[in-house]
Amino acid sequence: KSTILDSGALQPLLGAYGESSTDIETRRCIAHTVCNLASNVTNRSPIINQGGLASIIFLCQSGVSEDMLAALTTLRGFASSASDRRMVFEEGTLSVLSLAMTSGC
């Protein structure tokens, strides 16, 4: 059974996210795609290892409650794995968690 990650589609997606010419709405859509992919437990480590955390952190900082909730839920899933937890927190997620708490999300 082939998956999106197996097909190699994640790297171009994250590459598009990182381009300076990518507009905010496209970044938001890419981040939500990463959240959806992360709902599958087997996708979480590859997403983290390929740089997907940046898009989730971006979504946490959006100020839009629905976006922040999707991102926080994804971060919780990432942090549930002992092997991924360190990387999640080393990527600066504590500051976005603090922002989410102060924004009432």
PDB file of C-alpha atoms in Angstrom:
ATOM      1  CA  LYS A   1       0.000   0.000   0.000  1.00  0.00           C
ATOM      2  CA  SER A   2       1.600   3.241  -1.150  1.00  0.00           C
ATOM      3  CA  THR A   3       1.207   6.381   0.906  1.00  0.00           C
ATOM      4  CA  ILE A   4       1.840  10.059   0.278  1.00  0.00           C
ATOM      5  CA  LEU A   5       5.039   9.872   2.279  1.00  0.00           C
ATOM      6  CA  ASP A   6       6.183   6.732   0.447  1.00  0.00           C
ATOM      7  CA  SER A   7       5.672   8.490  -2.879  1.00  0.00           C
ATOM      8  CA  GLY A   8       8.096  11.239  -1.874  1.00  0.00           C
ATOM      9  CA  ALA A   9       5.451  13.980  -2.003  1.00  0.00           C
ATOM     10  CA  LEU A  10       6.220  15.410   1.439  1.00  0.00           C
ATOM     11  CA  GLN A  11       9.564  16.939   0.511  1.00  0.00           C
ATOM     12  CA  PRO A  12       8.234  18.998  -2.430  1.00  0.00           C
ATOM     13  CA  LEU A  13       5.294  20.074  -0.279  1.00  0.00           C
ATOM     14  CA  LEU A  14       7.595  21.262   2.501  1.00  0.00           C
ATOM     15  CA  GLY A  15       9.902  22.789  -0.089  1.00  0.00           C
ATOM     16  CA  ALA A  16       7.022  24.889  -1.401  1.00  0.00           C
ATOM     17  CA  TYR A  17       6.220  25.900   2.179  1.00  0.00           C
ATOM     18  CA  GLY A  18       9.779  27.165   2.671  1.00  0.00           C
ATOM     19  CA  GLU A  19       9.990  29.256  -0.492  1.00  0.00           C
ATOM     20  CA  SER A  20      10.001  32.973   0.201  1.00  0.00           C
ATOM     21  CA  SER A  21       7.526  33.557  -2.630  1.00  0.00           C
ATOM     22  CA  THR A  22       4.889  31.299  -1.035  1.00  0.00           C
ATOM     23  CA  ASP A  23       1.923  33.348   0.167  1.00  0.00           C
ATOM     24  CA  ILE A  24       0.406  33.056   3.646  1.00  0.00           C
ATOM     25  CA  GLU A  25      -2.728  31.192   2.563  1.00  0.00           C
ATOM     26  CA  THR A  26      -0.688  28.572   0.691  1.00  0.00           C
ATOM     27  CA  ARG A  27       1.527  28.105   3.753  1.00  0.00           C
ATOM     28  CA  ARG A  28      -1.591  27.715   5.868  1.00  0.00           C
ATOM     29  CA  CYS A  29      -2.971  25.033   3.520  1.00  0.00           C
ATOM     30  CA  ILE A  30       0.349  23.179   3.489  1.00  0.00           C
ATOM     31  CA  ALA A  31       0.440  23.275   7.292  1.00  0.00           C
ATOM     32  CA  HIS A  32      -3.070  21.825   7.475  1.00  0.00           C
ATOM     33  CA  THR A  33      -2.006  19.107   5.041  1.00  0.00           C
ATOM     34  CA  VAL A  34       0.894  18.253   7.339  1.00  0.00           C
ATOM     35  CA  CYS A  35      -1.544  18.128  10.282  1.00  0.00           C
ATOM     36  CA  ASN A  36      -3.732  15.699   8.340  1.00  0.00           C
ATOM     37  CA  LEU A  37      -0.762  13.522   7.385  1.00  0.00           C
ATOM     38  CA  ALA A  38       0.374  13.482  11.030  1.00  0.00           C
ATOM     39  CA  SER A  39      -2.911  11.935  12.108  1.00  0.00           C
ATOM     40  CA  ASN A  40      -1.338   8.673  10.915  1.00  0.00           C
ATOM     41  CA  VAL A  41       1.121   7.666  13.656  1.00  0.00           C
ATOM     42  CA  THR A  42       3.579   6.127  11.202  1.00  0.00           C
ATOM     43  CA  ASN A  43       3.899   9.461   9.386  1.00  0.00           C
ATOM     44  CA  ARG A  44       4.921  11.488  12.428  1.00  0.00           C
ATOM     45  CA  SER A  45       8.635  10.722  12.620  1.00  0.00           C
ATOM     46  CA  PRO A  46       9.189  11.182   8.877  1.00  0.00           C
ATOM     47  CA  ILE A  47       7.339  14.512   9.000  1.00  0.00           C
ATOM     48  CA  ILE A  48       9.528  15.706  11.863  1.00  0.00           C
ATOM     49  CA  ASN A  49      12.720  14.412  10.240  1.00  0.00           C
ATOM     50  CA  GLN A  50      11.908  16.100   6.926  1.00  0.00           C
ATOM     51  CA  GLY A  51      11.295  19.516   8.480  1.00  0.00           C
ATOM     52  CA  GLY A  52       7.529  19.516   8.883  1.00  0.00           C
ATOM     53  CA  LEU A  53       7.568  21.077  12.338  1.00  0.00           C
ATOM     54  CA  ALA A  54       8.130  24.564  10.912  1.00  0.00           C
ATOM     55  CA  SER A  55       4.733  24.503   9.221  1.00  0.00           C
ATOM     56  CA  ILE A  56       3.025  23.399  12.427  1.00  0.00           C
ATOM     57  CA  ILE A  57       4.733  26.137  14.432  1.00  0.00           C
ATOM     58  CA  PHE A  58       3.620  28.643  11.775  1.00  0.00           C
ATOM     59  CA  LEU A  59       0.028  27.468  12.210  1.00  0.00           C
ATOM     60  CA  CYS A  60       0.295  27.827  15.991  1.00  0.00           C
ATOM     61  CA  GLN A  61       1.305  31.460  15.535  1.00  0.00           C
ATOM     62  CA  SER A  62      -1.540  32.318  13.155  1.00  0.00           C
ATOM     63  CA  GLY A  63      -3.824  33.791  15.797  1.00  0.00           C
ATOM     64  CA  VAL A  64      -6.774  31.915  14.272  1.00  0.00           C
ATOM     65  CA  SER A  65      -8.285  29.608  16.896  1.00  0.00           C
ATOM     66  CA  GLU A  66      -9.114  26.784  14.490  1.00  0.00           C
ATOM     67  CA  ASP A  67      -5.621  26.814  12.986  1.00  0.00           C
ATOM     68  CA  MET A  68      -4.001  26.920  16.403  1.00  0.00           C
ATOM     69  CA  LEU A  69      -6.114  24.039  17.669  1.00  0.00           C
ATOM     70  CA  ALA A  70      -5.194  21.884  14.648  1.00  0.00           C
ATOM     71  CA  ALA A  71      -1.511  22.664  15.185  1.00  0.00           C
ATOM     72  CA  LEU A  72      -1.610  22.055  18.929  1.00  0.00           C
ATOM     73  CA  THR A  73      -3.343  18.728  18.404  1.00  0.00           C
ATOM     74  CA  THR A  74      -0.629  17.763  15.931  1.00  0.00           C
ATOM     75  CA  LEU A  75       2.127  18.823  18.331  1.00  0.00           C
ATOM     76  CA  ARG A  76       0.519  16.711  21.049  1.00  0.00           C
ATOM     77  CA  GLY A  77       0.602  13.734  18.698  1.00  0.00           C
ATOM     78  CA  PHE A  78       4.258  14.364  17.848  1.00  0.00           C
ATOM     79  CA  ALA A  79       5.180  14.693  21.521  1.00  0.00           C
ATOM     80  CA  SER A  80       3.435  11.429  22.414  1.00  0.00           C
ATOM     81  CA  SER A  81       6.391   9.544  20.967  1.00  0.00           C
ATOM     82  CA  ALA A  82       9.351   9.382  23.318  1.00  0.00           C
ATOM     83  CA  SER A  83      11.736   9.232  20.358  1.00  0.00           C
ATOM     84  CA  ASP A  84      10.300  12.418  18.783  1.00  0.00           C
ATOM     85  CA  ARG A  85       9.595  14.431  21.929  1.00  0.00           C
ATOM     86  CA  ARG A  86      13.080  15.940  22.236  1.00  0.00           C
ATOM     87  CA  MET A  87      13.106  17.220  18.660  1.00  0.00           C
ATOM     88  CA  VAL A  88       9.631  18.707  19.075  1.00  0.00           C
ATOM     89  CA  PHE A  89      10.746  20.773  22.039  1.00  0.00           C
ATOM     90  CA  GLU A  90      14.115  21.678  20.537  1.00  0.00           C
ATOM     91  CA  GLU A  91      12.304  23.252  17.568  1.00  0.00           C
ATOM     92  CA  GLY A  92      10.903  26.057  19.734  1.00  0.00           C
ATOM     93  CA  THR A  93       7.459  24.756  20.452  1.00  0.00           C
ATOM     94  CA  LEU A  94       7.426  25.997  24.034  1.00  0.00           C
ATOM     95  CA  SER A  95       7.099  29.595  22.901  1.00  0.00           C
ATOM     96  CA  VAL A  96       4.149  28.763  20.635  1.00  0.00           C
ATOM     97  CA  LEU A  97       2.509  26.766  23.409  1.00  0.00           C
ATOM     98  CA  SER A  98       2.823  29.813  25.616  1.00  0.00           C
ATOM     99  CA  LEU A  99       1.320  31.997  22.888  1.00  0.00           C
ATOM    100  CA  ALA A 100      -1.596  29.601  22.495  1.00  0.00           C
ATOM    101  CA  MET A 101      -2.258  29.656  26.222  1.00  0.00           C
ATOM    102  CA  THR A 102      -2.288  33.447  26.364  1.00  0.00           C
ATOM    103  CA  SER A 103      -4.563  33.706  23.321  1.00  0.00           C
ATOM    104  CA  GLY A 104      -7.216  31.522  24.917  1.00  0.00           C
ATOM    105  CA  CYS A 105      -6.908  28.668  22.465  1.00  0.00           C
TER     106      CYS A 105
END
